[in-house]
Amino acid sequence: MFYHSTRDESAHISSAEAIIKGLAKDGGLFVPSEIPCLSADEIKTLADKSYQERAIMILGKFLTDYTQKEITDCVEKAYTKEKFGTNNIAPLYKLNSKEYVLELWHGPTCAFKDMALQILPHLLVTAVRKTGVDKEIVILVATSGDTGKAALEGFADVSGTRINVFYPSDGVSKVQKLQMVTQKGNNVNVTGVNGNFDDAQTGVKKIFTNESFSSLAETHGFMLSSANSINWGRLVPQIVYYWSAYADMCKEGEINFGDKVNIVVPTGNFGNILAAYYASEMGLPVNKFICASNSNNVLTDFLNTGIYDKNRDFNLTISPSMDILISSNLERLLHFASGRNCTETKEYMAQLSETGKYEVSEKIKEFLKQKFSADFADDTETKETIRKVFQKDGYIMDTHTAVAKAVYDKYVSKTKDETKTIIASTASPYKFSGSVMEALDGSDGLMFGKDEFEILTELSEKTGLEIPASLASLKDATVLFDITCEKEDLEQVVKDFLRL
Ligand SMILES: *Cc1c(COP(=O)(O)O)cnc(C)c1O
């Protein structure tokens, strides 16, 4: 197996090289030359394996240039009881006789980005070592909140790496800011940027494209890299939990081995649902993939019409991690659906960057229609869903998971489909506690002006659920980074951090 760009199949590289490079030079995304299958016997053995053993098996199928020992080491460092609070890394909660909630938020930052960002640093360090690069990796991240903290948690104290996160000083919530500025680790740096998210992002991009900076860093033994969500090393760990959920359902007798399930995913950048799709190409029995969007519903329209059109208003919603108009990972699905046609994929992406719009071929439209169902839920529907699920089943969903549940309910009322269904749950309700409290109370603006820690306590009293320790402890944690910089000065910050 080798990897190549979605826009050009000529260059053949290993998975380690794909993980180091992140993005192909032509702007395309790296894809494996084939999708490996699990045999019926292998699928059966998954039921009796731990999450870690399942991960070792699935990752080994894709990262064929890594040794079994290397993969085992990465998995054992990433998915620990210490970091996830339980050995059951991705537990499945049975909501009712048909619906199963796959909880992907037991990691250190209470959201599903941990599933990939806890292991990526280890995959990356191993890749660097394997390919003979003799440099310390420096990760630079511009964040609007969640990714920065998840990356800090993933890279903290991983030897051979350093990480500098830049956040907009006024653009993140109080809890998000505290999560970052109290980060421990001897290789981390956190800096506020006086400006908005775009200023932080532009500043980081400037450093990446400044060749004299890269060569200065290199002469001091450093190599710049990013932990971007289109890196293959972030996608492949996400395939594992769909297999794990299926194995748990077989083990608990909820389905028979070979039965099909539906998978519903609250979608933004299309990474999570693409991982589910790859699992099905490996042999996971799936009936429908249900793609759930919030009112930024560019994917709903695309999957229903075959026309992708990002020329529309951008909405700020109560599910901010899905407020996206360009879903980068969709390019990997297009490549696959076109019959691995790099020229065709490249053409769609060129149209997207020139006009913000493209229409796929009849063949791809047919493919999408067969496999996917898509719909969206606005903020009102999302809040209603949170309240309804709590009243009926006593279960609390966060605002992103509730988008998935709302869309699933619409799907069932339209199709009467009785297939058992996995709903991907991407964040702890505590991560978005203000909106969740408003949803439960059925009133808007209730939380206005309230302290975020007060809201955490109120949510806990209302639901009887314990506040996750990583959030509760923030209130009294020591602030370790109180430095902010001007938007022109990011490069100087990194120079000081690396002592260049
Ligand atoms: C990132 C994120 C999503 C969207 O996932 P994609 O892989 O980008 O589709 C959904 N929910 C939460 C809480 C997230 O952090």
XYZ file of C-alpha atoms and ligand atoms in Angstrom:
515
model
C 0.000 0.000 0.000
C 1.170 3.512 -0.727
C -0.303 7.003 -0.499
C -0.838 9.646 -3.158
C -2.611 12.967 -3.607
C -6.337 13.133 -4.464
C -5.274 15.390 -7.367
C -2.364 13.367 -8.759
C -1.579 9.665 -8.430
C 1.982 9.800 -9.741
C 3.886 10.338 -6.486
C 3.913 7.256 -4.262
C 4.791 7.827 -0.629
C 4.529 5.836 2.615
C 1.970 6.544 5.338
C 4.766 7.934 7.547
C 5.666 10.456 4.837
C 1.987 11.338 4.335
C 1.633 12.023 8.073
C 4.767 14.215 8.127
C 3.762 16.194 5.033
C 0.089 16.653 6.034
C -1.006 18.154 2.719
C 0.262 17.258 -0.772
C 2.270 19.916 -2.683
C -0.508 20.237 -5.291
C -2.998 21.133 -2.549
C -4.619 17.690 -2.588
C -5.163 15.336 0.353
C -3.301 12.063 0.815
C -5.313 8.879 0.269
C -4.301 5.209 0.488
C -3.867 3.402 -2.841
C -6.385 0.790 -1.718
C -8.770 0.309 1.176
C -7.877 -2.786 3.188
C -10.600 -5.260 4.156
C -11.209 -7.169 7.365
C -12.002 -10.835 6.887
C -15.166 -12.241 8.484
C -12.966 -13.969 11.067
C -11.127 -10.783 11.904
C -14.418 -8.962 12.387
C -15.613 -11.664 14.777
C -12.448 -11.456 16.866
C -12.969 -7.712 17.406
C -15.805 -8.413 19.855
C -13.465 -9.841 22.478
C -10.762 -7.232 22.052
C -10.188 -4.088 24.125
C -10.421 -0.680 22.447
C -6.632 -0.564 22.334
C -6.405 -3.979 20.649
C -9.060 -2.979 18.136
C -7.068 0.188 17.368
C -3.846 -1.775 16.849
C -5.579 -4.056 14.350
C -7.294 -1.316 12.315
C -4.331 1.096 12.282
C -2.050 -1.751 11.204
C -4.169 -2.266 8.082
C -3.500 1.302 6.885
C -0.097 2.183 8.331
C 1.639 -0.721 6.630
C 5.114 0.848 6.855
C 4.879 1.010 10.683
C 5.904 -2.114 12.608
C 3.382 -3.819 14.871
C 5.491 -2.703 17.827
C 5.501 0.927 16.698
C 1.715 0.946 16.351
C 1.263 -0.771 19.701
C 3.495 1.814 21.399
C 1.528 4.712 19.864
C -1.833 3.215 20.865
C -0.725 2.434 24.405
C 0.570 5.946 24.967
C -2.580 7.577 23.563
C -5.592 5.643 24.825
C -4.970 5.348 28.556
C -7.329 5.173 31.489
C -5.499 8.157 32.934
C -6.420 10.326 29.940
C -9.926 9.008 29.202
C -11.079 8.346 32.766
C -12.054 4.813 31.733
C -10.620 1.867 29.826
C -13.706 1.974 27.667
C -12.302 4.710 25.425
C -15.405 5.124 23.224
C -18.412 3.764 25.154
C -21.754 3.071 23.511
C -24.845 4.298 25.405
C -28.110 2.540 24.570
C -30.698 5.304 24.299
C -33.589 2.999 23.378
C -34.180 -0.241 21.476
C -32.990 1.273 18.162
C -30.578 4.107 18.944
C -27.063 3.865 20.349
C -25.035 6.930 21.256
C -21.304 6.553 20.582
C -19.666 8.810 23.186
C -16.440 10.163 21.720
C -15.768 12.782 24.404
C -14.219 11.006 27.361
C -10.764 12.361 26.508
C -8.969 15.185 28.339
C -10.715 18.086 26.540
C -14.259 16.617 26.593
C -14.689 16.622 22.777
C -14.112 14.108 20.002
C -10.991 15.828 18.603
C -9.107 14.018 21.397
C -9.749 10.653 19.687
C -7.325 11.690 16.946
C -5.160 14.329 18.649
C -4.155 12.038 21.502
C -2.487 9.627 19.072
C -1.322 11.934 16.241
C 1.766 13.215 18.138
C 3.000 9.653 18.642
C 2.316 8.678 15.022
C 4.170 11.812 13.926
C 7.220 11.337 16.159
C 7.447 7.701 15.041
C 7.147 8.779 11.390
C 9.968 11.290 11.791
C 12.199 8.692 13.412
C 11.377 6.050 10.755
C 12.105 8.305 7.825
C 15.469 9.324 9.240
C 14.616 12.971 9.877
C 16.839 14.136 12.700
C 14.889 17.181 13.871
C 12.672 18.267 16.717
C 9.112 18.896 15.444
C 7.550 22.271 16.162
C 3.762 22.364 15.897
C 2.149 25.756 15.313
C -1.615 26.052 15.772
C -4.025 28.941 15.343
C -7.240 28.082 17.128
C -10.726 29.457 17.614
C -10.989 27.334 20.753
C -11.324 23.567 20.775
C -8.575 22.362 18.472
C -5.884 24.348 20.293
C -6.584 22.723 23.625
C -6.887 19.238 22.123
C -3.542 19.720 20.336
C -1.900 21.008 23.555
C -3.140 17.972 25.471
C -1.930 15.663 22.727
C 1.554 17.122 22.348
C 2.293 18.105 25.983
C 5.463 16.354 27.169
C 5.769 14.216 24.006
C 9.527 14.121 23.577
C 10.871 15.275 20.240
C 8.082 17.850 19.878
C 7.226 21.414 20.899
C 3.936 23.207 20.405
C 2.960 26.886 20.266
C -0.776 27.683 20.213
C -2.094 31.125 19.241
C -5.645 32.122 20.177
C -7.505 35.426 19.581
C -7.504 37.134 23.010
C -11.119 38.180 22.751
C -12.374 35.398 20.532
C -12.637 32.416 22.884
C -14.870 31.654 25.859
C -13.619 31.983 29.421
C -13.496 28.207 29.899
C -11.710 27.706 26.570
C -9.125 30.341 27.474
C -8.551 28.871 30.920
C -8.181 25.412 29.389
C -5.292 26.725 27.294
C -3.477 29.174 29.581
C -3.306 26.640 32.422
C -1.783 23.947 30.174
C 1.090 22.073 31.793
C 4.029 20.513 29.957
C 7.681 21.394 29.438
C 7.355 21.780 25.643
C 4.274 24.011 25.338
C 3.722 27.714 24.716
C 0.361 29.521 24.595
C -0.010 33.053 23.287
C -2.993 35.387 22.966
C -3.112 37.452 19.777
C -4.607 40.938 19.919
C -7.043 40.416 17.068
C -9.579 37.887 15.818
C -9.192 34.276 14.683
C -8.272 35.297 11.126
C -5.407 37.436 12.453
C -4.046 34.461 14.394
C -4.492 32.138 11.401
C -2.876 34.575 8.963
C 0.078 35.072 11.318
C 0.682 31.337 11.604
C 0.378 30.823 7.830
C 2.960 33.580 7.299
C 5.453 31.714 9.460
C 4.837 28.478 7.544
C 5.448 30.132 4.164
C 8.453 32.192 5.266
C 11.378 30.187 3.856
C 14.086 32.123 5.640
C 12.349 31.341 8.928
C 12.146 27.619 8.073
C 15.826 27.463 7.216
C 16.808 29.366 10.366
C 14.729 26.873 12.382
C 16.333 23.977 10.525
C 19.872 25.095 11.273
C 18.876 24.964 14.948
C 17.513 21.416 14.591
C 13.782 22.194 14.268
C 11.184 21.262 11.666
C 7.825 23.067 11.450
C 4.643 21.011 11.155
C 0.904 21.327 11.704
C -1.756 19.214 13.372
C -4.331 20.101 10.735
C -7.568 18.127 10.481
C -6.861 16.940 6.941
C -3.702 15.093 8.034
C -4.104 11.355 7.370
C -2.814 10.784 10.919
C -5.958 12.438 12.250
C -8.379 10.580 10.002
C -7.217 6.989 10.411
C -7.689 6.820 14.228
C -11.326 7.833 13.683
C -12.060 4.684 11.666
C -11.375 2.605 14.775
C -14.336 3.731 16.872
C -16.944 2.786 14.287
C -15.576 -0.749 14.247
C -15.439 -0.651 18.026
C -19.102 0.397 18.295
C -20.159 -2.380 15.918
C -18.108 -4.933 17.861
C -19.729 -3.782 21.128
C -23.218 -4.145 19.631
C -22.418 -7.705 18.518
C -20.895 -8.525 21.880
C -23.907 -7.238 23.820
C -26.283 -9.184 21.574
C -27.899 -5.983 20.245
C -27.298 -7.125 16.657
C -26.168 -10.308 14.996
C -22.799 -10.414 13.369
C -23.302 -9.208 9.767
C -26.418 -7.111 10.465
C -26.412 -3.654 8.938
C -26.528 -0.464 11.014
C -27.092 3.210 10.199
C -24.507 5.789 11.240
C -25.497 9.403 11.978
C -22.735 12.014 12.258
C -22.934 15.723 13.169
C -20.702 17.034 10.418
C -18.472 20.037 9.798
C -15.249 19.351 7.957
C -16.511 15.886 6.852
C -13.678 14.031 8.660
C -15.728 12.055 11.134
C -18.346 10.817 8.670
C -15.646 10.014 6.102
C -13.978 7.764 8.673
C -17.302 5.906 9.007
C -17.431 5.580 5.238
C -13.914 4.130 5.101
C -14.937 1.605 7.787
C -17.765 0.431 5.532
C -15.395 0.040 2.575
C -13.315 -2.189 4.856
C -16.344 -4.403 5.401
C -18.389 -2.787 8.186
C -22.061 -3.504 7.332
C -23.729 -0.086 6.941
C -27.191 0.644 5.566
C -27.136 4.487 5.430
C -24.759 7.249 6.399
C -26.830 10.122 7.700
C -25.021 13.437 7.406
C -26.337 16.024 9.886
C -25.611 19.744 9.518
C -26.673 22.845 11.416
C -28.019 25.865 9.521
C -24.690 26.084 7.670
C -26.225 23.383 5.497
C -23.942 23.364 2.470
C -23.440 19.586 2.816
C -27.176 18.890 3.047
C -27.689 20.616 -0.287
C -24.667 18.948 -1.822
C -25.624 15.403 -0.855
C -29.213 15.962 -2.014
C -28.491 17.727 -5.313
C -24.866 17.041 -6.288
C -24.203 20.783 -6.348
C -21.721 22.202 -3.852
C -22.209 25.937 -3.416
C -20.467 27.799 -0.629
C -21.798 31.178 -1.805
C -24.218 31.720 1.032
C -24.427 33.449 4.409
C -22.295 32.130 7.213
C -24.341 31.534 10.374
C -23.058 31.551 13.953
C -24.902 28.725 15.707
C -25.010 26.999 19.094
C -23.022 24.130 17.501
C -19.964 26.259 16.574
C -17.656 23.353 15.722
C -19.892 22.687 12.705
C -19.985 26.300 11.490
C -18.093 25.549 8.285
C -18.760 26.306 4.608
C -15.801 24.473 3.087
C -15.688 20.837 4.175
C -12.103 19.926 3.318
C -12.345 16.172 3.770
C -15.148 15.905 1.218
C -12.381 15.908 -1.394
C -11.392 12.400 -0.289
C -14.962 11.143 -0.822
C -15.155 12.766 -4.268
C -11.912 11.091 -5.231
C -13.300 7.729 -4.183
C -16.758 8.244 -5.695
C -15.294 9.303 -9.058
C -13.582 5.909 -9.283
C -10.301 7.361 -7.987
C -10.197 9.883 -10.799
C -7.588 12.488 -9.790
C -8.170 14.698 -12.854
C -11.883 14.924 -12.146
C -11.299 15.627 -8.429
C -8.776 18.320 -9.256
C -11.249 19.947 -11.629
C -13.995 20.150 -8.955
C -11.549 21.688 -6.490
C -10.368 24.224 -9.067
C -13.988 25.265 -9.662
C -14.542 25.523 -5.915
C -11.621 27.882 -5.466
C -12.502 29.974 -8.531
C -16.287 30.253 -8.222
C -17.105 28.709 -4.830
C -19.235 26.138 -6.628
C -19.156 22.866 -8.564
C -21.560 20.165 -9.747
C -20.537 16.498 -9.712
C -21.122 13.922 -12.464
C -24.246 11.739 -12.712
C -22.150 8.792 -11.596
C -21.160 10.532 -8.353
C -24.731 11.747 -7.788
C -25.943 8.145 -7.998
C -23.216 7.035 -5.577
C -24.178 9.719 -3.054
C -27.877 8.930 -3.322
C -27.338 5.253 -2.600
C -25.096 5.643 0.418
C -26.017 8.944 2.087
C -28.996 10.698 3.515
C -28.596 14.341 4.542
C -30.576 16.966 6.393
C -30.040 19.833 8.831
C -31.437 21.186 12.091
C -31.501 24.854 13.115
C -30.825 26.115 16.643
C -34.484 25.960 17.689
C -34.848 22.333 16.588
C -31.542 21.480 18.242
C -32.616 22.919 21.594
C -35.994 21.211 21.379
C -34.218 17.928 20.772
C -31.994 18.354 23.840
C -35.065 18.996 25.995
C -37.111 16.155 24.482
C -34.361 13.562 24.850
C -33.777 14.563 28.473
C -37.501 14.382 29.293
C -38.050 11.084 27.503
C -34.828 9.171 28.081
C -33.100 11.106 30.883
C -30.021 11.567 28.716
C -28.222 14.861 28.102
C -26.834 15.627 24.661
C -24.543 18.491 23.752
C -25.578 20.896 20.984
C -23.646 19.044 18.233
C -24.916 15.585 19.119
C -28.454 17.007 19.275
C -28.157 18.162 15.650
C -27.470 14.531 14.728
C -30.399 13.254 16.778
C -32.784 15.859 15.313
C -31.760 14.926 11.777
C -32.082 11.224 12.562
C -35.630 11.758 13.862
C -36.553 13.511 10.604
C -35.000 10.638 8.644
C -37.061 8.053 10.531
C -40.322 9.916 10.120
C -39.644 10.163 6.374
C -38.379 6.627 5.745
C -39.809 4.516 8.623
C -36.405 2.805 8.608
C -36.137 0.372 11.550
C -32.397 -0.322 11.205
C -30.452 -0.004 14.457
C -28.507 3.205 14.448
C -25.260 4.555 15.878
C -25.377 8.286 16.676
C -21.905 9.817 16.949
C -21.745 12.051 20.035
C -18.955 14.572 19.589
C -18.842 16.622 22.802
C -19.685 16.442 26.471
C -22.772 18.542 27.320
C -20.551 20.395 29.795
C -18.448 21.778 26.990
C -21.457 23.808 25.769
C -23.254 24.092 29.089
C -24.841 27.529 28.540
C -26.774 26.462 25.442
C -27.624 23.105 26.995
C -29.055 24.792 30.114
C -31.133 27.136 27.961
C -32.403 24.169 25.997
C -33.430 22.302 29.135
C -35.213 25.370 30.519
C -36.773 26.247 27.204
C -35.820 29.928 27.445
C -33.427 32.084 25.445
C -30.924 34.489 26.951
C -31.209 32.799 30.343
C -27.458 32.496 30.684
C -26.620 36.005 29.632
C -24.087 37.599 31.968
C -23.713 34.475 34.098
C -20.336 33.104 35.085
C -19.484 29.947 33.136
C -18.568 28.028 36.285
C -21.934 28.904 37.818
C -23.597 27.369 34.745
C -21.552 24.173 35.080
C -22.771 23.821 38.650
C -26.386 24.517 37.664
C -26.244 21.912 34.902
C -24.815 19.391 37.313
C -27.553 20.084 39.878
C -30.259 19.819 37.249
C -29.058 16.573 35.726
C -27.312 14.817 38.593
C -24.273 14.344 36.342
C -20.828 15.002 37.699
C -18.850 17.882 36.157
C -15.838 16.391 34.306
C -12.787 16.797 36.548
C -10.792 18.497 33.787
C -13.370 21.327 33.628
C -14.144 21.554 37.360
C -10.468 21.917 38.282
C -9.984 24.876 35.912
C -11.511 27.315 38.362
C -8.549 27.082 40.721
C -5.823 26.117 38.235
C -2.702 28.295 38.011
C -2.432 30.517 34.940
C 0.915 29.696 33.322
C 0.669 31.844 30.174
C -0.525 35.423 30.432
C 1.335 36.796 27.428
C -0.407 38.415 24.475
C 1.218 39.731 21.309
C 0.340 42.012 18.408
C -0.727 40.303 15.198
C 2.546 41.287 13.461
C 4.682 39.638 16.141
C 3.876 35.918 16.000
C 7.199 35.087 14.395
C 9.103 36.798 17.217
C 7.092 34.804 19.763
C 8.111 31.531 18.110
C 11.732 32.702 17.875
C 11.774 33.465 21.592
C 10.139 30.128 22.383
C 12.743 28.215 20.359
C 15.593 30.582 21.342
C 16.533 31.231 17.728
C -14.957 19.140 14.986
C -16.301 18.832 15.557
C -17.375 18.375 14.755
C -17.258 18.211 13.255
O -16.475 17.105 12.901
P -15.922 16.976 11.389
O -14.994 15.821 11.431
O -15.217 18.276 11.123
O -17.089 16.761 10.503
C -18.580 18.068 15.382
N -18.747 18.237 16.720
C -17.741 18.689 17.513
C -18.005 18.874 18.963
C -16.489 18.991 16.971
O -15.517 19.446 17.777
